[in-house]
Amino acid sequence: MTTPTEFIGQLFVIALLVVLGIFVVVVLIRSIRIVPQAYNGVVERLGRYHKTLQPGLNILVPFIDRLKPLVDMREQVVSFPPQPVITEDNLVVSIDTVIYFQVNDARAATYEIANYLAGVEQLTVTTLRNVVGGLNLEEALTSRDNINGQLRVVLDEATGKWGLRVNRVELKAIDPPASIQDSMEKQMRAERDRRAVILTSEGSKQSQILEAEGARQSAILKAEGDAKAQVLRAEAEAESIKIVFGAIHAGNPDSKLLAYEYLQTLPKLAEGDANKMWIIPSELTEALKGIGAGFFPGGGAPGQPTAAPGHPNAAPPAGPAR
């Protein structure tokens, strides 16, 4: 059996081993530091800067080295609240700014400035007022690229010693006073109305020109068509007359045939509702005499007595036969 003194000694040894084990665990925990990707850590040894930890597994000296809060090395986007800025023509505009920056030196970002976000914001406000203060309202509204470029150059140069790199600066919004906005809207509305009237007038003018040009071309083409049609009709009539006269001369017609054709043509004179009066040419009686002589060799119509010799209507005596 163990005596009480021995038991107390064993308990003391066990407690000492437990304390020693806990101490070893704490030392290991404080010695091993795992830095995530895209982060850097600043280590101080006995209160002074010692080194910058890179992503991965790192070993520190317990109770001597102290790791400060990790620094995010990724590009950051910061949107600052609207800032009132006075332009060259004494108008107050409200400007929203967005800055894209990145920490490239964790040591400088930790020791060169207490709060680099607040420093960037205040530097942006002062630089923005200096840049926009030299422009009037119209230039400020239409020169965003120029303002962005000037802000980026000034901020990048000023924040370089803080371990920062300003990649881009954007003006998210430029809001002039409400009265100025109303005046600008009225001006733009009047300008749009003026342009609409001008475009409408130009369209109407162009339409009238095209219509007149089309009417002129149509009249010219119609006149040319009528002229060609008249020429073709005249040529056809001339050709028809030549053919008819050629056929007539080739057939050698006598007076009886001609008189018959003349009578065949007479009914055509009565065609149409406007023909109210006929004009009988004097040649008609001669044609009738010719037809009568053809059907009645005696020279008279049936039932008509022959005039006695010596009567005024008596036919002259026939000449001697040859």
Short mmCIF file of C-alpha atoms in Angstrom, two decimals:
data_model
loop_
_atom_site.label_atom_id
_atom_site.label_comp_id
_atom_site.label_asym_id
_atom_site.label_seq_id
_atom_site.Cartn_x
_atom_site.Cartn_y
_atom_site.Cartn_z
CA MET A 1 0.00 0.00 0.00
CA THR A 2 1.07 3.49 -0.79
CA THR A 3 1.38 5.95 1.97
CA PRO A 4 -0.44 9.31 1.82
CA THR A 5 2.81 11.05 1.16
CA GLU A 6 3.51 8.89 -1.86
CA PHE A 7 -0.06 9.40 -3.16
CA ILE A 8 0.28 13.14 -2.87
CA GLY A 9 3.58 12.98 -4.71
CA GLN A 10 1.98 10.99 -7.55
CA LEU A 11 -0.85 13.51 -7.86
CA PHE A 12 1.66 16.30 -7.99
CA VAL A 13 3.58 14.58 -10.78
CA ILE A 14 0.37 13.96 -12.75
CA ALA A 15 -0.70 17.58 -12.38
CA LEU A 16 2.74 18.73 -13.41
CA LEU A 17 2.60 16.54 -16.52
CA VAL A 18 -0.86 17.86 -17.39
CA VAL A 19 0.27 21.46 -17.01
CA LEU A 20 3.34 20.72 -19.08
CA GLY A 21 1.22 19.14 -21.80
CA ILE A 22 -1.12 22.11 -21.86
CA PHE A 23 1.85 24.44 -22.09
CA VAL A 24 3.26 22.46 -25.02
CA VAL A 25 -0.11 22.61 -26.81
CA VAL A 26 -0.40 26.36 -26.25
CA VAL A 27 3.16 26.85 -27.50
CA LEU A 28 2.43 24.82 -30.62
CA ILE A 29 -0.77 26.75 -31.26
CA ARG A 30 0.99 30.08 -30.91
CA SER A 31 3.92 28.92 -32.99
CA ILE A 32 1.96 27.72 -36.03
CA ARG A 33 0.09 30.28 -38.14
CA ILE A 34 -1.80 29.47 -41.34
CA VAL A 35 -2.36 32.50 -43.57
CA PRO A 36 -5.20 32.16 -46.14
CA GLN A 37 -4.69 32.86 -49.81
CA ALA A 38 -4.87 36.57 -50.86
CA TYR A 39 -3.91 37.69 -47.34
CA ASN A 40 -0.65 38.82 -45.78
CA GLY A 41 0.29 39.04 -42.12
CA VAL A 42 2.64 41.46 -40.38
CA VAL A 43 4.74 39.97 -37.54
CA GLU A 44 6.21 42.06 -34.72
CA ARG A 45 9.02 40.70 -32.58
CA LEU A 46 9.30 42.36 -29.22
CA GLY A 47 7.19 45.25 -30.49
CA ARG A 48 9.12 45.91 -33.70
CA TYR A 49 8.39 44.89 -37.29
CA HIS A 50 9.97 41.54 -38.02
CA LYS A 51 8.56 40.11 -41.25
CA THR A 52 5.51 39.73 -43.47
CA LEU A 53 3.87 36.33 -43.56
CA GLN A 54 2.86 34.95 -46.95
CA PRO A 55 -0.14 32.64 -47.57
CA GLY A 56 0.44 29.13 -46.21
CA LEU A 57 1.99 27.59 -43.09
CA ASN A 58 4.26 29.84 -41.01
CA ILE A 59 6.21 29.27 -37.77
CA LEU A 60 6.48 31.94 -35.09
CA VAL A 61 8.39 32.18 -31.83
CA PRO A 62 5.84 31.87 -29.04
CA PHE A 63 5.47 34.78 -26.63
CA ILE A 64 8.01 36.77 -28.62
CA ASP A 65 6.44 37.18 -32.05
CA ARG A 66 3.01 38.77 -32.39
CA LEU A 67 0.88 38.58 -35.52
CA LYS A 68 -1.13 41.69 -36.34
CA PRO A 69 -4.52 41.48 -38.11
CA LEU A 70 -4.27 40.04 -41.61
CA VAL A 71 -4.28 42.45 -44.54
CA ASP A 72 -6.55 41.73 -47.54
CA MET A 73 -4.44 41.89 -50.71
CA ARG A 74 -7.37 41.62 -53.15
CA GLU A 75 -8.71 44.54 -55.16
CA GLN A 76 -11.33 46.38 -53.16
CA VAL A 77 -14.25 48.51 -54.28
CA VAL A 78 -15.29 51.38 -52.06
CA SER A 79 -18.29 53.62 -52.75
CA PHE A 80 -18.21 56.92 -50.91
CA PRO A 81 -21.39 58.83 -50.00
CA PRO A 82 -22.39 61.83 -52.18
CA GLN A 83 -20.19 64.86 -51.65
CA PRO A 84 -21.25 68.47 -52.32
CA VAL A 85 -18.88 70.17 -54.75
CA ILE A 86 -18.98 73.79 -55.95
CA THR A 87 -18.31 74.24 -59.67
CA GLU A 88 -16.61 77.21 -61.32
CA ASP A 89 -19.99 78.86 -62.04
CA ASN A 90 -20.93 78.68 -58.32
CA LEU A 91 -23.36 75.77 -58.54
CA VAL A 92 -23.41 73.05 -55.89
CA VAL A 93 -23.49 69.55 -57.35
CA SER A 94 -23.62 66.25 -55.50
CA ILE A 95 -21.08 63.68 -56.74
CA ASP A 96 -20.94 59.95 -55.96
CA THR A 97 -17.51 58.35 -56.31
CA VAL A 98 -16.43 54.72 -56.61
CA ILE A 99 -12.76 53.77 -56.16
CA TYR A 100 -11.06 50.48 -57.10
CA PHE A 101 -7.79 50.02 -55.21
CA GLN A 102 -5.51 47.22 -54.04
CA VAL A 103 -2.98 46.81 -51.23
CA ASN A 104 0.40 45.81 -52.63
CA ASP A 105 2.49 46.32 -49.49
CA ALA A 106 1.05 45.03 -46.20
CA ARG A 107 3.83 46.61 -44.11
CA ALA A 108 3.22 50.12 -45.51
CA ALA A 109 -0.56 49.76 -45.24
CA THR A 110 -0.09 48.82 -41.54
CA TYR A 111 2.53 51.33 -40.41
CA GLU A 112 2.33 54.29 -42.82
CA ILE A 113 -1.30 55.17 -42.07
CA ALA A 114 -3.65 54.28 -39.26
CA ASN A 115 -6.76 53.73 -41.48
CA TYR A 116 -6.08 53.68 -45.18
CA LEU A 117 -9.82 53.48 -46.07
CA ALA A 118 -10.53 56.74 -44.26
CA GLY A 119 -7.41 58.27 -45.80
CA VAL A 120 -8.50 57.28 -49.33
CA GLU A 121 -11.98 58.70 -48.75
CA GLN A 122 -10.77 62.08 -47.50
CA LEU A 123 -8.15 62.33 -50.20
CA THR A 124 -10.78 61.55 -52.83
CA VAL A 125 -13.10 64.27 -51.50
CA THR A 126 -10.43 66.97 -51.49
CA THR A 127 -9.06 65.99 -54.91
CA LEU A 128 -12.56 65.86 -56.37
CA ARG A 129 -13.32 69.37 -55.14
CA ASN A 130 -10.06 70.67 -56.60
CA VAL A 131 -10.70 69.09 -60.01
CA VAL A 132 -14.40 69.88 -60.34
CA GLY A 133 -13.95 73.35 -58.85
CA GLY A 134 -12.10 74.39 -62.02
CA LEU A 135 -14.94 73.28 -64.33
CA ASN A 136 -18.38 74.71 -64.98
CA LEU A 137 -21.49 72.58 -64.76
CA GLU A 138 -21.64 71.66 -68.43
CA GLU A 139 -17.97 70.68 -68.50
CA ALA A 140 -18.39 68.63 -65.32
CA LEU A 141 -21.33 66.74 -66.84
CA THR A 142 -19.57 66.03 -70.13
CA SER A 143 -15.98 65.45 -68.92
CA ARG A 144 -16.33 62.39 -66.71
CA ASP A 145 -13.47 60.55 -68.36
CA ASN A 146 -11.18 63.53 -67.87
CA ILE A 147 -12.19 63.87 -64.20
CA ASN A 148 -11.75 60.14 -63.62
CA GLY A 149 -8.26 60.23 -65.12
CA GLN A 150 -7.15 63.20 -63.03
CA LEU A 151 -8.52 61.65 -59.82
CA ARG A 152 -6.79 58.34 -60.48
CA VAL A 153 -3.41 59.96 -61.14
CA VAL A 154 -3.56 62.13 -58.00
CA LEU A 155 -4.83 59.33 -55.75
CA ASP A 156 -2.38 56.76 -57.07
CA GLU A 157 0.53 59.13 -56.48
CA ALA A 158 -0.63 60.10 -52.99
CA THR A 159 -1.47 56.58 -51.80
CA GLY A 160 1.70 54.98 -53.15
CA LYS A 161 3.56 55.52 -49.84
CA TRP A 162 0.64 53.84 -48.04
CA GLY A 163 1.23 50.61 -49.96
CA LEU A 164 -1.87 51.10 -52.10
CA ARG A 165 -2.40 51.14 -55.85
CA VAL A 166 -5.49 52.94 -57.19
CA ASN A 167 -6.58 51.09 -60.32
CA ARG A 168 -9.67 53.02 -61.27
CA VAL A 169 -11.87 55.92 -60.19
CA GLU A 170 -15.45 56.33 -61.41
CA LEU A 171 -17.99 59.10 -60.89
CA LYS A 172 -21.18 57.15 -60.25
CA ALA A 173 -23.50 60.16 -60.35
CA ILE A 174 -23.36 63.92 -60.75
CA ASP A 175 -26.59 65.52 -59.50
CA PRO A 176 -27.05 69.26 -60.08
CA PRO A 177 -29.62 71.23 -58.04
CA ALA A 178 -33.30 70.56 -58.66
CA SER A 179 -33.89 73.98 -60.24
CA ILE A 180 -31.00 73.46 -62.63
CA GLN A 181 -32.27 69.99 -63.51
CA ASP A 182 -35.70 71.44 -64.32
CA SER A 183 -34.16 74.13 -66.52
CA MET A 184 -32.00 71.55 -68.30
CA GLU A 185 -35.00 69.31 -68.92
CA LYS A 186 -36.97 72.23 -70.37
CA GLN A 187 -34.03 73.16 -72.58
CA MET A 188 -33.61 69.61 -73.80
CA ARG A 189 -37.35 69.29 -74.40
CA ALA A 190 -37.36 72.50 -76.46
CA GLU A 191 -34.34 71.29 -78.41
CA ARG A 192 -36.00 67.95 -79.14
CA ASP A 193 -39.21 69.72 -80.24
CA ARG A 194 -37.19 71.98 -82.52
CA ARG A 195 -35.40 69.02 -84.05
CA ALA A 196 -38.71 67.19 -84.50
CA VAL A 197 -40.20 70.21 -86.33
CA ILE A 198 -37.13 70.49 -88.54
CA LEU A 199 -37.19 66.78 -89.36
CA THR A 200 -40.93 66.92 -90.10
CA SER A 201 -40.43 69.92 -92.41
CA GLU A 202 -37.53 68.22 -94.15
CA GLY A 203 -39.58 65.07 -94.58
CA SER A 204 -42.54 67.01 -96.00
CA LYS A 205 -40.27 68.93 -98.34
CA GLN A 206 -38.58 65.77 -99.53
CA SER A 207 -41.95 64.09 -100.00
CA GLN A 208 -43.25 66.97 -102.11
CA ILE A 209 -40.07 67.00 -104.18
CA LEU A 210 -40.36 63.27 -104.79
CA GLU A 211 -44.05 63.55 -105.67
CA ALA A 212 -43.35 66.41 -108.10
CA GLU A 213 -40.47 64.49 -109.60
CA GLY A 214 -42.67 61.42 -109.95
CA ALA A 215 -45.46 63.44 -111.58
CA ARG A 216 -42.99 65.02 -113.98
CA GLN A 217 -41.48 61.68 -114.90
CA SER A 218 -44.96 60.21 -115.31
CA ALA A 219 -46.05 63.10 -117.57
CA ILE A 220 -42.88 62.77 -119.63
CA LEU A 221 -43.30 59.03 -120.02
CA LYS A 222 -46.99 59.42 -120.84
CA ALA A 223 -46.24 62.09 -123.47
CA GLU A 224 -43.51 59.92 -124.94
CA GLY A 225 -45.90 56.96 -124.98
CA ASP A 226 -48.64 59.00 -126.68
CA ALA A 227 -46.19 60.32 -129.24
CA LYS A 228 -44.90 56.84 -130.01
CA ALA A 229 -48.49 55.52 -130.18
CA GLN A 230 -49.49 58.27 -132.61
CA VAL A 231 -46.43 57.58 -134.73
CA LEU A 232 -47.19 53.86 -134.73
CA ARG A 233 -50.86 54.49 -135.60
CA ALA A 234 -49.86 56.87 -138.40
CA GLU A 235 -47.35 54.35 -139.71
CA ALA A 236 -49.98 51.58 -139.50
CA GLU A 237 -52.59 53.73 -141.29
CA ALA A 238 -50.07 54.69 -143.95
CA GLU A 239 -49.11 51.06 -144.41
CA SER A 240 -52.80 50.10 -144.55
CA ILE A 241 -53.51 52.80 -147.14
CA LYS A 242 -50.56 51.61 -149.21
CA ILE A 243 -51.81 48.03 -149.06
CA VAL A 244 -55.40 49.02 -149.92
CA PHE A 245 -54.36 51.25 -152.80
CA GLY A 246 -51.99 48.59 -154.00
CA ALA A 247 -54.76 46.01 -153.95
CA ILE A 248 -57.13 48.46 -155.69
CA HIS A 249 -54.67 49.22 -158.45
CA ALA A 250 -53.79 45.57 -158.78
CA GLY A 251 -57.51 44.64 -159.16
CA ASN A 252 -58.24 47.49 -161.62
CA PRO A 253 -61.80 48.12 -160.30
CA ASP A 254 -64.42 49.82 -162.44
CA SER A 255 -66.81 52.57 -161.38
CA LYS A 256 -69.56 50.13 -160.50
CA LEU A 257 -67.46 48.41 -157.82
CA LEU A 258 -66.35 51.72 -156.41
CA ALA A 259 -69.95 52.93 -156.22
CA TYR A 260 -70.96 49.73 -154.42
CA GLU A 261 -68.18 50.08 -151.87
CA TYR A 262 -69.22 53.71 -151.33
CA LEU A 263 -72.76 52.58 -150.51
CA GLN A 264 -71.40 49.94 -148.10
CA THR A 265 -69.55 52.67 -146.21
CA LEU A 266 -72.58 54.95 -145.80
CA PRO A 267 -74.17 53.02 -142.83
CA LYS A 268 -71.00 53.52 -140.82
CA LEU A 269 -71.60 57.24 -140.95
CA ALA A 270 -74.74 56.77 -138.85
CA GLU A 271 -72.99 54.95 -136.04
CA GLY A 272 -72.98 56.78 -132.69
CA ASP A 273 -75.58 58.72 -130.72
CA ALA A 274 -74.12 62.10 -131.65
CA ASN A 275 -74.86 61.76 -135.34
CA LYS A 276 -78.03 63.87 -135.73
CA MET A 277 -77.51 65.10 -139.32
CA TRP A 278 -76.11 63.49 -142.44
CA ILE A 279 -74.30 65.36 -145.14
CA ILE A 280 -74.81 63.66 -148.49
CA PRO A 281 -72.02 64.46 -150.87
CA SER A 282 -72.83 65.28 -154.49
CA GLU A 283 -70.90 62.21 -155.61
CA LEU A 284 -73.70 60.04 -154.11
CA THR A 285 -76.08 60.79 -157.01
CA GLU A 286 -73.40 59.92 -159.50
CA ALA A 287 -72.81 56.67 -157.64
CA LEU A 288 -76.54 55.85 -157.73
CA LYS A 289 -76.62 56.57 -161.45
CA GLY A 290 -73.71 54.24 -161.93
CA ILE A 291 -75.44 51.47 -159.95
CA GLY A 292 -78.69 52.03 -161.87
CA ALA A 293 -76.88 51.88 -165.17
CA GLY A 294 -75.33 48.61 -164.06
CA PHE A 295 -78.60 46.95 -163.17
CA PHE A 296 -80.76 48.56 -165.95
CA PRO A 297 -78.92 48.71 -169.25
CA GLY A 298 -81.51 51.06 -170.67
CA GLY A 299 -80.27 53.66 -168.32
CA GLY A 300 -83.59 54.10 -166.50
CA ALA A 301 -85.21 52.62 -163.53
CA PRO A 302 -88.12 50.14 -163.98
CA GLY A 303 -91.50 51.83 -164.31
CA GLN A 304 -89.92 55.11 -165.41
CA PRO A 305 -90.84 56.17 -168.99
CA THR A 306 -88.16 56.87 -171.42
CA ALA A 307 -87.91 60.47 -172.48
CA ALA A 308 -88.87 61.22 -176.06
CA PRO A 309 -86.31 62.40 -178.47
CA GLY A 310 -85.84 66.08 -178.21
CA HIS A 311 -86.95 66.23 -174.56
CA PRO A 312 -84.54 67.99 -172.26
CA ASN A 313 -84.04 64.83 -170.23
CA ALA A 314 -83.62 62.62 -173.28
CA ALA A 315 -80.35 60.83 -173.57
CA PRO A 316 -78.10 61.98 -176.35
CA PRO A 317 -78.01 59.80 -179.40
CA ALA A 318 -75.38 57.17 -179.44
CA GLY A 319 -72.43 57.76 -181.56
CA PRO A 320 -71.44 55.57 -184.42
CA ALA A 321 -70.04 52.25 -183.48
CA ARG A 322 -66.36 51.81 -183.82
#
